[in-house]
Amino acid sequence: LVQALFGSFLLLQSFRLHYFGSFALILPLCRLIVDARELRPGLFASWPRRLAIGTLLVVPLLPSLLHLLYVYPIGTAREYNMLRPVYAALAAACRDAPGIVLAGHNSGHPIPYHSECSVIADNFITTPQHVEKVRLAEALIGGSAAEVLRQAPYVRYILVNRGDDVLDHTRLCGLECPENAGLRRELLAEGRAAPDGLRLLSEFHVRRAGRSEPFARLFEVVAPESASR
């Protein structure tokens, strides 16, 4: 009972903790069956009765089986799949020159997974320090490239991707969407050269409304005189 209660609490706090709490959804049912066999043994006296009771217990679970027919994208995120080519380019760069990557905290886990580089923040936020790092990354991304170079000289790479949902074809604001303010709008703008001190390493485009739009770009922080090489 104690394990079921604590497991249920953890499960309700976050679905990612299901391995602590999913058993709590099964144990009470098993206990109910054991108690029923002791109190009313006649219910389980024959195979037809056992089959009928088993069917009644399984029927409520059938809707969840429909999820087995759904093919989830790799990483269960469409954004991750679109960023994989950029992660591959980052991995190649980090093999030769590892460093810290400035990116959104949703990329905080994929970047170390795909490369030898580290990040400022990720989305596993459990301590005040994690919150502080997320706010720092968001503040840097909300600023300009010049501010990043001045305020965060330890950054070796910058990975920016669209903050709006590019798969939502009803929103046509593009880079003018408020989610793209700051570094995203500056570095993802078409026809604009990389700011002084940055060198473009990789980019990925998506097609929307019949035209190609930038979705993500990866830059390396270099000396100003090396940026054009």
JSON list of C-alpha atoms in Angstrom, two decimals:
[
{"chain": "A", "resi": 1, "resn": "LEU", "atom": "CA", "xyz": [0.00, 0.00, 0.00]},
{"chain": "A", "resi": 2, "resn": "VAL", "atom": "CA", "xyz": [2.80, 2.42, 0.90]},
{"chain": "A", "resi": 3, "resn": "GLN", "atom": "CA", "xyz": [4.60, 1.72, -2.38]},
{"chain": "A", "resi": 4, "resn": "ALA", "atom": "CA", "xyz": [1.39, 2.15, -4.35]},
{"chain": "A", "resi": 5, "resn": "LEU", "atom": "CA", "xyz": [0.67, 5.50, -2.68]},
{"chain": "A", "resi": 6, "resn": "PHE", "atom": "CA", "xyz": [4.16, 6.90, -3.21]},
{"chain": "A", "resi": 7, "resn": "GLY", "atom": "CA", "xyz": [4.33, 5.49, -6.73]},
{"chain": "A", "resi": 8, "resn": "SER", "atom": "CA", "xyz": [0.99, 7.08, -7.62]},
{"chain": "A", "resi": 9, "resn": "PHE", "atom": "CA", "xyz": [2.21, 10.42, -6.26]},
{"chain": "A", "resi": 10, "resn": "LEU", "atom": "CA", "xyz": [5.34, 10.32, -8.43]},
{"chain": "A", "resi": 11, "resn": "LEU", "atom": "CA", "xyz": [3.31, 9.27, -11.47]},
{"chain": "A", "resi": 12, "resn": "LEU", "atom": "CA", "xyz": [0.95, 12.20, -11.00]},
{"chain": "A", "resi": 13, "resn": "GLN", "atom": "CA", "xyz": [3.88, 14.63, -10.66]},
{"chain": "A", "resi": 14, "resn": "SER", "atom": "CA", "xyz": [5.32, 13.77, -14.06]},
{"chain": "A", "resi": 15, "resn": "PHE", "atom": "CA", "xyz": [4.55, 11.14, -16.67]},
{"chain": "A", "resi": 16, "resn": "ARG", "atom": "CA", "xyz": [8.28, 10.54, -17.13]},
{"chain": "A", "resi": 17, "resn": "LEU", "atom": "CA", "xyz": [8.23, 8.98, -13.64]},
{"chain": "A", "resi": 18, "resn": "HIS", "atom": "CA", "xyz": [5.80, 6.30, -14.84]},
{"chain": "A", "resi": 19, "resn": "TYR", "atom": "CA", "xyz": [8.31, 3.58, -13.99]},
{"chain": "A", "resi": 20, "resn": "PHE", "atom": "CA", "xyz": [7.87, 4.51, -10.33]},
{"chain": "A", "resi": 21, "resn": "GLY", "atom": "CA", "xyz": [4.08, 4.60, -10.42]},
{"chain": "A", "resi": 22, "resn": "SER", "atom": "CA", "xyz": [2.71, 2.47, -13.24]},
{"chain": "A", "resi": 23, "resn": "PHE", "atom": "CA", "xyz": [2.76, -0.63, -11.03]},
{"chain": "A", "resi": 24, "resn": "ALA", "atom": "CA", "xyz": [0.44, 1.23, -8.65]},
{"chain": "A", "resi": 25, "resn": "LEU", "atom": "CA", "xyz": [-2.23, 1.05, -11.35]},
{"chain": "A", "resi": 26, "resn": "ILE", "atom": "CA", "xyz": [-1.92, -2.74, -11.51]},
{"chain": "A", "resi": 27, "resn": "LEU", "atom": "CA", "xyz": [-1.33, -3.84, -7.91]},
{"chain": "A", "resi": 28, "resn": "PRO", "atom": "CA", "xyz": [-4.74, -2.69, -6.57]},
{"chain": "A", "resi": 29, "resn": "LEU", "atom": "CA", "xyz": [-6.45, -4.64, -9.36]},
{"chain": "A", "resi": 30, "resn": "CYS", "atom": "CA", "xyz": [-4.43, -7.76, -8.51]},
{"chain": "A", "resi": 31, "resn": "ARG", "atom": "CA", "xyz": [-5.28, -7.29, -4.84]},
{"chain": "A", "resi": 32, "resn": "LEU", "atom": "CA", "xyz": [-8.97, -6.92, -5.72]},
{"chain": "A", "resi": 33, "resn": "ILE", "atom": "CA", "xyz": [-8.89, -10.23, -7.59]},
{"chain": "A", "resi": 34, "resn": "VAL", "atom": "CA", "xyz": [-7.18, -11.99, -4.67]},
{"chain": "A", "resi": 35, "resn": "ASP", "atom": "CA", "xyz": [-9.74, -10.62, -2.18]},
{"chain": "A", "resi": 36, "resn": "ALA", "atom": "CA", "xyz": [-12.61, -11.57, -4.47]},
{"chain": "A", "resi": 37, "resn": "ARG", "atom": "CA", "xyz": [-11.36, -15.16, -4.72]},
{"chain": "A", "resi": 38, "resn": "GLU", "atom": "CA", "xyz": [-11.22, -15.39, -0.93]},
{"chain": "A", "resi": 39, "resn": "LEU", "atom": "CA", "xyz": [-14.58, -13.75, -0.23]},
{"chain": "A", "resi": 40, "resn": "ARG", "atom": "CA", "xyz": [-16.56, -15.16, -3.17]},
{"chain": "A", "resi": 41, "resn": "PRO", "atom": "CA", "xyz": [-14.84, -18.31, -4.44]},
{"chain": "A", "resi": 42, "resn": "GLY", "atom": "CA", "xyz": [-17.97, -19.21, -6.41]},
{"chain": "A", "resi": 43, "resn": "LEU", "atom": "CA", "xyz": [-17.20, -16.43, -8.90]},
{"chain": "A", "resi": 44, "resn": "PHE", "atom": "CA", "xyz": [-14.12, -18.35, -10.02]},
{"chain": "A", "resi": 45, "resn": "ALA", "atom": "CA", "xyz": [-15.58, -21.86, -9.78]},
{"chain": "A", "resi": 46, "resn": "SER", "atom": "CA", "xyz": [-15.64, -22.53, -13.52]},
{"chain": "A", "resi": 47, "resn": "TRP", "atom": "CA", "xyz": [-13.65, -21.49, -16.58]},
{"chain": "A", "resi": 48, "resn": "PRO", "atom": "CA", "xyz": [-16.57, -19.60, -18.22]},
{"chain": "A", "resi": 49, "resn": "ARG", "atom": "CA", "xyz": [-16.91, -17.45, -15.10]},
{"chain": "A", "resi": 50, "resn": "ARG", "atom": "CA", "xyz": [-13.17, -16.83, -14.96]},
{"chain": "A", "resi": 51, "resn": "LEU", "atom": "CA", "xyz": [-13.17, -15.89, -18.64]},
{"chain": "A", "resi": 52, "resn": "ALA", "atom": "CA", "xyz": [-16.12, -13.53, -18.18]},
{"chain": "A", "resi": 53, "resn": "ILE", "atom": "CA", "xyz": [-14.47, -11.77, -15.21]},
{"chain": "A", "resi": 54, "resn": "GLY", "atom": "CA", "xyz": [-11.17, -11.55, -17.11]},
{"chain": "A", "resi": 55, "resn": "THR", "atom": "CA", "xyz": [-12.98, -10.00, -20.07]},
{"chain": "A", "resi": 56, "resn": "LEU", "atom": "CA", "xyz": [-14.63, -7.40, -17.84]},
{"chain": "A", "resi": 57, "resn": "LEU", "atom": "CA", "xyz": [-11.24, -6.46, -16.45]},
{"chain": "A", "resi": 58, "resn": "VAL", "atom": "CA", "xyz": [-9.58, -6.22, -19.87]},
{"chain": "A", "resi": 59, "resn": "VAL", "atom": "CA", "xyz": [-12.30, -4.25, -21.70]},
{"chain": "A", "resi": 60, "resn": "PRO", "atom": "CA", "xyz": [-11.49, -0.90, -19.98]},
{"chain": "A", "resi": 61, "resn": "LEU", "atom": "CA", "xyz": [-7.89, -1.29, -21.21]},
{"chain": "A", "resi": 62, "resn": "LEU", "atom": "CA", "xyz": [-8.82, -1.70, -24.88]},
{"chain": "A", "resi": 63, "resn": "PRO", "atom": "CA", "xyz": [-8.89, 2.06, -25.75]},
{"chain": "A", "resi": 64, "resn": "SER", "atom": "CA", "xyz": [-5.26, 2.36, -24.69]},
{"chain": "A", "resi": 65, "resn": "LEU", "atom": "CA", "xyz": [-4.31, -0.39, -27.16]},
{"chain": "A", "resi": 66, "resn": "LEU", "atom": "CA", "xyz": [-5.24, 1.97, -30.01]},
{"chain": "A", "resi": 67, "resn": "HIS", "atom": "CA", "xyz": [-2.06, 3.90, -29.24]},
{"chain": "A", "resi": 68, "resn": "LEU", "atom": "CA", "xyz": [-0.08, 0.91, -30.47]},
{"chain": "A", "resi": 69, "resn": "LEU", "atom": "CA", "xyz": [-1.29, 1.78, -33.98]},
{"chain": "A", "resi": 70, "resn": "TYR", "atom": "CA", "xyz": [0.17, 5.30, -33.82]},
{"chain": "A", "resi": 71, "resn": "VAL", "atom": "CA", "xyz": [3.71, 5.69, -35.13]},
{"chain": "A", "resi": 72, "resn": "TYR", "atom": "CA", "xyz": [5.47, 8.21, -32.95]},
{"chain": "A", "resi": 73, "resn": "PRO", "atom": "CA", "xyz": [8.27, 10.32, -34.48]},
{"chain": "A", "resi": 74, "resn": "ILE", "atom": "CA", "xyz": [11.80, 9.57, -33.36]},
{"chain": "A", "resi": 75, "resn": "GLY", "atom": "CA", "xyz": [12.32, 11.17, -29.97]},
{"chain": "A", "resi": 76, "resn": "THR", "atom": "CA", "xyz": [8.50, 11.71, -29.86]},
{"chain": "A", "resi": 77, "resn": "ALA", "atom": "CA", "xyz": [9.12, 15.25, -31.19]},
{"chain": "A", "resi": 78, "resn": "ARG", "atom": "CA", "xyz": [8.84, 16.53, -34.74]},
{"chain": "A", "resi": 79, "resn": "GLU", "atom": "CA", "xyz": [11.24, 19.36, -33.93]},
{"chain": "A", "resi": 80, "resn": "TYR", "atom": "CA", "xyz": [13.93, 16.85, -32.97]},
{"chain": "A", "resi": 81, "resn": "ASN", "atom": "CA", "xyz": [13.64, 15.10, -36.34]},
{"chain": "A", "resi": 82, "resn": "MET", "atom": "CA", "xyz": [14.03, 18.39, -38.22]},
{"chain": "A", "resi": 83, "resn": "LEU", "atom": "CA", "xyz": [17.10, 19.28, -36.15]},
{"chain": "A", "resi": 84, "resn": "ARG", "atom": "CA", "xyz": [18.92, 15.98, -36.64]},
{"chain": "A", "resi": 85, "resn": "PRO", "atom": "CA", "xyz": [20.90, 17.18, -39.71]},
{"chain": "A", "resi": 86, "resn": "VAL", "atom": "CA", "xyz": [22.08, 20.18, -37.72]},
{"chain": "A", "resi": 87, "resn": "TYR", "atom": "CA", "xyz": [22.99, 17.97, -34.77]},
{"chain": "A", "resi": 88, "resn": "ALA", "atom": "CA", "xyz": [25.09, 15.87, -37.16]},
{"chain": "A", "resi": 89, "resn": "ALA", "atom": "CA", "xyz": [26.98, 18.98, -38.31]},
{"chain": "A", "resi": 90, "resn": "LEU", "atom": "CA", "xyz": [27.48, 19.99, -34.69]},
{"chain": "A", "resi": 91, "resn": "ALA", "atom": "CA", "xyz": [28.83, 16.54, -33.85]},
{"chain": "A", "resi": 92, "resn": "ALA", "atom": "CA", "xyz": [31.44, 16.87, -36.59]},
{"chain": "A", "resi": 93, "resn": "ALA", "atom": "CA", "xyz": [32.49, 20.31, -35.36]},
{"chain": "A", "resi": 94, "resn": "CYS", "atom": "CA", "xyz": [32.64, 19.22, -31.72]},
{"chain": "A", "resi": 95, "resn": "ARG", "atom": "CA", "xyz": [34.92, 16.31, -32.54]},
{"chain": "A", "resi": 96, "resn": "ASP", "atom": "CA", "xyz": [37.57, 18.81, -33.60]},
{"chain": "A", "resi": 97, "resn": "ALA", "atom": "CA", "xyz": [36.76, 21.65, -31.24]},
{"chain": "A", "resi": 98, "resn": "PRO", "atom": "CA", "xyz": [34.42, 20.82, -28.32]},
{"chain": "A", "resi": 99, "resn": "GLY", "atom": "CA", "xyz": [32.88, 23.65, -26.37]},
{"chain": "A", "resi": 100, "resn": "ILE", "atom": "CA", "xyz": [29.67, 25.11, -24.95]},
{"chain": "A", "resi": 101, "resn": "VAL", "atom": "CA", "xyz": [26.63, 25.43, -27.20]},
{"chain": "A", "resi": 102, "resn": "LEU", "atom": "CA", "xyz": [24.09, 28.20, -26.73]},
{"chain": "A", "resi": 103, "resn": "ALA", "atom": "CA", "xyz": [20.72, 26.70, -27.66]},
{"chain": "A", "resi": 104, "resn": "GLY", "atom": "CA", "xyz": [17.17, 26.46, -26.40]},
{"chain": "A", "resi": 105, "resn": "HIS", "atom": "CA", "xyz": [16.83, 24.22, -23.36]},
{"chain": "A", "resi": 106, "resn": "ASN", "atom": "CA", "xyz": [14.74, 21.75, -25.37]},
{"chain": "A", "resi": 107, "resn": "SER", "atom": "CA", "xyz": [17.94, 20.95, -27.25]},
{"chain": "A", "resi": 108, "resn": "GLY", "atom": "CA", "xyz": [19.81, 20.50, -23.99]},
{"chain": "A", "resi": 109, "resn": "HIS", "atom": "CA", "xyz": [19.61, 16.70, -24.04]},
{"chain": "A", "resi": 110, "resn": "PRO", "atom": "CA", "xyz": [20.01, 15.98, -27.78]},
{"chain": "A", "resi": 111, "resn": "ILE", "atom": "CA", "xyz": [23.17, 18.09, -28.11]},
{"chain": "A", "resi": 112, "resn": "PRO", "atom": "CA", "xyz": [25.29, 16.11, -25.59]},
{"chain": "A", "resi": 113, "resn": "TYR", "atom": "CA", "xyz": [23.75, 12.91, -26.96]},
{"chain": "A", "resi": 114, "resn": "HIS", "atom": "CA", "xyz": [24.81, 13.64, -30.53]},
{"chain": "A", "resi": 115, "resn": "SER", "atom": "CA", "xyz": [28.07, 15.47, -29.86]},
{"chain": "A", "resi": 116, "resn": "GLU", "atom": "CA", "xyz": [30.97, 16.00, -27.48]},
{"chain": "A", "resi": 117, "resn": "CYS", "atom": "CA", "xyz": [29.80, 19.52, -26.67]},
{"chain": "A", "resi": 118, "resn": "SER", "atom": "CA", "xyz": [27.97, 20.73, -23.57]},
{"chain": "A", "resi": 119, "resn": "VAL", "atom": "CA", "xyz": [25.09, 23.13, -23.10]},
{"chain": "A", "resi": 120, "resn": "ILE", "atom": "CA", "xyz": [24.06, 25.90, -20.74]},
{"chain": "A", "resi": 121, "resn": "ALA", "atom": "CA", "xyz": [20.65, 24.43, -19.86]},
{"chain": "A", "resi": 122, "resn": "ASP", "atom": "CA", "xyz": [18.34, 21.53, -20.59]},
{"chain": "A", "resi": 123, "resn": "ASN", "atom": "CA", "xyz": [14.71, 20.73, -19.77]},
{"chain": "A", "resi": 124, "resn": "PHE", "atom": "CA", "xyz": [15.42, 18.53, -16.75]},
{"chain": "A", "resi": 125, "resn": "ILE", "atom": "CA", "xyz": [14.67, 21.33, -14.30]},
{"chain": "A", "resi": 126, "resn": "THR", "atom": "CA", "xyz": [14.79, 20.17, -10.69]},
{"chain": "A", "resi": 127, "resn": "THR", "atom": "CA", "xyz": [16.90, 22.67, -8.75]},
{"chain": "A", "resi": 128, "resn": "PRO", "atom": "CA", "xyz": [17.15, 26.48, -8.46]},
{"chain": "A", "resi": 129, "resn": "GLN", "atom": "CA", "xyz": [20.45, 26.29, -10.36]},
{"chain": "A", "resi": 130, "resn": "HIS", "atom": "CA", "xyz": [18.67, 24.60, -13.29]},
{"chain": "A", "resi": 131, "resn": "VAL", "atom": "CA", "xyz": [16.08, 27.39, -13.30]},
{"chain": "A", "resi": 132, "resn": "GLU", "atom": "CA", "xyz": [18.85, 30.00, -13.26]},
{"chain": "A", "resi": 133, "resn": "LYS", "atom": "CA", "xyz": [20.61, 28.36, -16.22]},
{"chain": "A", "resi": 134, "resn": "VAL", "atom": "CA", "xyz": [17.39, 28.16, -18.23]},
{"chain": "A", "resi": 135, "resn": "ARG", "atom": "CA", "xyz": [16.75, 31.85, -17.61]},
{"chain": "A", "resi": 136, "resn": "LEU", "atom": "CA", "xyz": [20.33, 32.65, -18.63]},
{"chain": "A", "resi": 137, "resn": "ALA", "atom": "CA", "xyz": [20.00, 30.74, -21.91]},
{"chain": "A", "resi": 138, "resn": "GLU", "atom": "CA", "xyz": [16.63, 32.36, -22.64]},
{"chain": "A", "resi": 139, "resn": "ALA", "atom": "CA", "xyz": [18.04, 35.82, -21.91]},
{"chain": "A", "resi": 140, "resn": "LEU", "atom": "CA", "xyz": [20.98, 35.27, -24.26]},
{"chain": "A", "resi": 141, "resn": "ILE", "atom": "CA", "xyz": [18.74, 33.92, -27.02]},
{"chain": "A", "resi": 142, "resn": "GLY", "atom": "CA", "xyz": [16.40, 36.86, -26.50]},
{"chain": "A", "resi": 143, "resn": "GLY", "atom": "CA", "xyz": [19.24, 39.32, -27.12]},
{"chain": "A", "resi": 144, "resn": "SER", "atom": "CA", "xyz": [21.53, 39.98, -30.06]},
{"chain": "A", "resi": 145, "resn": "ALA", "atom": "CA", "xyz": [24.62, 38.23, -31.39]},
{"chain": "A", "resi": 146, "resn": "ALA", "atom": "CA", "xyz": [26.79, 41.12, -30.24]},
{"chain": "A", "resi": 147, "resn": "GLU", "atom": "CA", "xyz": [25.41, 40.78, -26.71]},
{"chain": "A", "resi": 148, "resn": "VAL", "atom": "CA", "xyz": [26.11, 37.04, -26.69]},
{"chain": "A", "resi": 149, "resn": "LEU", "atom": "CA", "xyz": [29.72, 37.59, -27.75]},
{"chain": "A", "resi": 150, "resn": "ARG", "atom": "CA", "xyz": [30.14, 40.25, -25.09]},
{"chain": "A", "resi": 151, "resn": "GLN", "atom": "CA", "xyz": [28.25, 38.65, -22.19]},
{"chain": "A", "resi": 152, "resn": "ALA", "atom": "CA", "xyz": [29.03, 34.97, -22.81]},
{"chain": "A", "resi": 153, "resn": "PRO", "atom": "CA", "xyz": [32.58, 34.69, -24.21]},
{"chain": "A", "resi": 154, "resn": "TYR", "atom": "CA", "xyz": [32.65, 31.04, -23.16]},
{"chain": "A", "resi": 155, "resn": "VAL", "atom": "CA", "xyz": [30.12, 30.09, -25.88]},
{"chain": "A", "resi": 156, "resn": "ARG", "atom": "CA", "xyz": [31.75, 28.23, -28.78]},
{"chain": "A", "resi": 157, "resn": "TYR", "atom": "CA", "xyz": [28.66, 27.44, -30.88]},
{"chain": "A", "resi": 158, "resn": "ILE", "atom": "CA", "xyz": [25.22, 28.97, -31.32]},
{"chain": "A", "resi": 159, "resn": "LEU", "atom": "CA", "xyz": [22.27, 26.87, -32.47]},
{"chain": "A", "resi": 160, "resn": "VAL", "atom": "CA", "xyz": [19.05, 28.74, -33.16]},
{"chain": "A", "resi": 161, "resn": "ASN", "atom": "CA", "xyz": [15.79, 27.28, -34.42]},
{"chain": "A", "resi": 162, "resn": "ARG", "atom": "CA", "xyz": [12.37, 28.74, -34.94]},
{"chain": "A", "resi": 163, "resn": "GLY", "atom": "CA", "xyz": [10.37, 29.34, -31.80]},
{"chain": "A", "resi": 164, "resn": "ASP", "atom": "CA", "xyz": [7.01, 29.21, -33.59]},
{"chain": "A", "resi": 165, "resn": "ASP", "atom": "CA", "xyz": [5.36, 26.01, -34.79]},
{"chain": "A", "resi": 166, "resn": "VAL", "atom": "CA", "xyz": [6.39, 25.83, -38.45]},
{"chain": "A", "resi": 167, "resn": "LEU", "atom": "CA", "xyz": [3.97, 22.91, -38.98]},
{"chain": "A", "resi": 168, "resn": "ASP", "atom": "CA", "xyz": [1.02, 25.13, -38.08]},
{"chain": "A", "resi": 169, "resn": "HIS", "atom": "CA", "xyz": [0.10, 26.47, -41.52]},
{"chain": "A", "resi": 170, "resn": "THR", "atom": "CA", "xyz": [-2.51, 28.83, -40.08]},
{"chain": "A", "resi": 171, "resn": "ARG", "atom": "CA", "xyz": [0.22, 31.04, -38.57]},
{"chain": "A", "resi": 172, "resn": "LEU", "atom": "CA", "xyz": [2.02, 32.93, -41.29]},
{"chain": "A", "resi": 173, "resn": "CYS", "atom": "CA", "xyz": [3.90, 35.48, -39.20]},
{"chain": "A", "resi": 174, "resn": "GLY", "atom": "CA", "xyz": [7.18, 33.60, -39.76]},
{"chain": "A", "resi": 175, "resn": "LEU", "atom": "CA", "xyz": [10.18, 35.24, -38.16]},
{"chain": "A", "resi": 176, "resn": "GLU", "atom": "CA", "xyz": [7.95, 38.12, -37.08]},
{"chain": "A", "resi": 177, "resn": "CYS", "atom": "CA", "xyz": [6.19, 35.84, -34.61]},
{"chain": "A", "resi": 178, "resn": "PRO", "atom": "CA", "xyz": [6.92, 37.03, -31.05]},
{"chain": "A", "resi": 179, "resn": "GLU", "atom": "CA", "xyz": [8.52, 33.66, -30.23]},
{"chain": "A", "resi": 180, "resn": "ASN", "atom": "CA", "xyz": [11.33, 34.47, -32.69]},
{"chain": "A", "resi": 181, "resn": "ALA", "atom": "CA", "xyz": [12.34, 37.79, -31.19]},
{"chain": "A", "resi": 182, "resn": "GLY", "atom": "CA", "xyz": [16.03, 38.34, -30.51]},
{"chain": "A", "resi": 183, "resn": "LEU", "atom": "CA", "xyz": [18.75, 36.01, -31.68]},
{"chain": "A", "resi": 184, "resn": "ARG", "atom": "CA", "xyz": [16.40, 33.80, -33.71]},
{"chain": "A", "resi": 185, "resn": "ARG", "atom": "CA", "xyz": [15.15, 36.68, -35.84]},
{"chain": "A", "resi": 186, "resn": "GLU", "atom": "CA", "xyz": [18.66, 38.04, -36.32]},
{"chain": "A", "resi": 187, "resn": "LEU", "atom": "CA", "xyz": [20.37, 34.79, -37.26]},
{"chain": "A", "resi": 188, "resn": "LEU", "atom": "CA", "xyz": [17.56, 33.15, -39.23]},
{"chain": "A", "resi": 189, "resn": "ALA", "atom": "CA", "xyz": [16.78, 36.10, -41.49]},
{"chain": "A", "resi": 190, "resn": "GLU", "atom": "CA", "xyz": [17.16, 35.29, -45.18]},
{"chain": "A", "resi": 191, "resn": "GLY", "atom": "CA", "xyz": [19.74, 37.16, -47.24]},
{"chain": "A", "resi": 192, "resn": "ARG", "atom": "CA", "xyz": [21.60, 38.50, -44.22]},
{"chain": "A", "resi": 193, "resn": "ALA", "atom": "CA", "xyz": [25.28, 37.74, -43.74]},
{"chain": "A", "resi": 194, "resn": "ALA", "atom": "CA", "xyz": [26.44, 36.16, -40.49]},
{"chain": "A", "resi": 195, "resn": "PRO", "atom": "CA", "xyz": [27.23, 38.78, -37.84]},
{"chain": "A", "resi": 196, "resn": "ASP", "atom": "CA", "xyz": [30.86, 39.65, -37.27]},
{"chain": "A", "resi": 197, "resn": "GLY", "atom": "CA", "xyz": [32.49, 36.95, -35.16]},
{"chain": "A", "resi": 198, "resn": "LEU", "atom": "CA", "xyz": [30.18, 34.10, -36.29]},
{"chain": "A", "resi": 199, "resn": "ARG", "atom": "CA", "xyz": [30.61, 31.55, -39.07]},
{"chain": "A", "resi": 200, "resn": "LEU", "atom": "CA", "xyz": [27.71, 29.55, -40.46]},
{"chain": "A", "resi": 201, "resn": "LEU", "atom": "CA", "xyz": [28.28, 25.80, -40.21]},
{"chain": "A", "resi": 202, "resn": "SER", "atom": "CA", "xyz": [24.89, 24.30, -41.08]},
{"chain": "A", "resi": 203, "resn": "GLU", "atom": "CA", "xyz": [21.28, 25.20, -41.76]},
{"chain": "A", "resi": 204, "resn": "PHE", "atom": "CA", "xyz": [17.98, 23.45, -42.31]},
{"chain": "A", "resi": 205, "resn": "HIS", "atom": "CA", "xyz": [14.98, 24.78, -44.24]},
{"chain": "A", "resi": 206, "resn": "VAL", "atom": "CA", "xyz": [11.31, 23.84, -44.28]},
{"chain": "A", "resi": 207, "resn": "ARG", "atom": "CA", "xyz": [8.75, 24.44, -47.01]},
{"chain": "A", "resi": 208, "resn": "ARG", "atom": "CA", "xyz": [5.68, 26.44, -46.05]},
{"chain": "A", "resi": 209, "resn": "ALA", "atom": "CA", "xyz": [3.07, 27.94, -48.36]},
{"chain": "A", "resi": 210, "resn": "GLY", "atom": "CA", "xyz": [5.12, 26.88, -51.37]},
{"chain": "A", "resi": 211, "resn": "ARG", "atom": "CA", "xyz": [8.35, 28.55, -50.31]},
{"chain": "A", "resi": 212, "resn": "SER", "atom": "CA", "xyz": [11.46, 27.59, -48.37]},
{"chain": "A", "resi": 213, "resn": "GLU", "atom": "CA", "xyz": [11.92, 29.11, -44.92]},
{"chain": "A", "resi": 214, "resn": "PRO", "atom": "CA", "xyz": [14.90, 28.78, -42.55]},
{"chain": "A", "resi": 215, "resn": "PHE", "atom": "CA", "xyz": [14.16, 26.58, -39.57]},
{"chain": "A", "resi": 216, "resn": "ALA", "atom": "CA", "xyz": [17.54, 26.22, -37.86]},
{"chain": "A", "resi": 217, "resn": "ARG", "atom": "CA", "xyz": [21.11, 27.44, -38.23]},
{"chain": "A", "resi": 218, "resn": "LEU", "atom": "CA", "xyz": [24.32, 26.50, -36.49]},
{"chain": "A", "resi": 219, "resn": "PHE", "atom": "CA", "xyz": [27.12, 29.01, -36.05]},
{"chain": "A", "resi": 220, "resn": "GLU", "atom": "CA", "xyz": [30.64, 28.77, -34.69]},
{"chain": "A", "resi": 221, "resn": "VAL", "atom": "CA", "xyz": [32.04, 31.66, -32.70]},
{"chain": "A", "resi": 222, "resn": "VAL", "atom": "CA", "xyz": [35.31, 32.68, -34.34]},
{"chain": "A", "resi": 223, "resn": "ALA", "atom": "CA", "xyz": [37.68, 35.62, -34.36]},
{"chain": "A", "resi": 224, "resn": "PRO", "atom": "CA", "xyz": [36.17, 38.49, -36.40]},
{"chain": "A", "resi": 225, "resn": "GLU", "atom": "CA", "xyz": [38.87, 38.22, -39.07]},
{"chain": "A", "resi": 226, "resn": "SER", "atom": "CA", "xyz": [38.14, 34.48, -39.49]},
{"chain": "A", "resi": 227, "resn": "ALA", "atom": "CA", "xyz": [34.37, 34.73, -39.87]},
{"chain": "A", "resi": 228, "resn": "SER", "atom": "CA", "xyz": [34.47, 35.19, -43.65]},
{"chain": "A", "resi": 229, "resn": "ARG", "atom": "CA", "xyz": [36.72, 32.18, -44.34]}
]
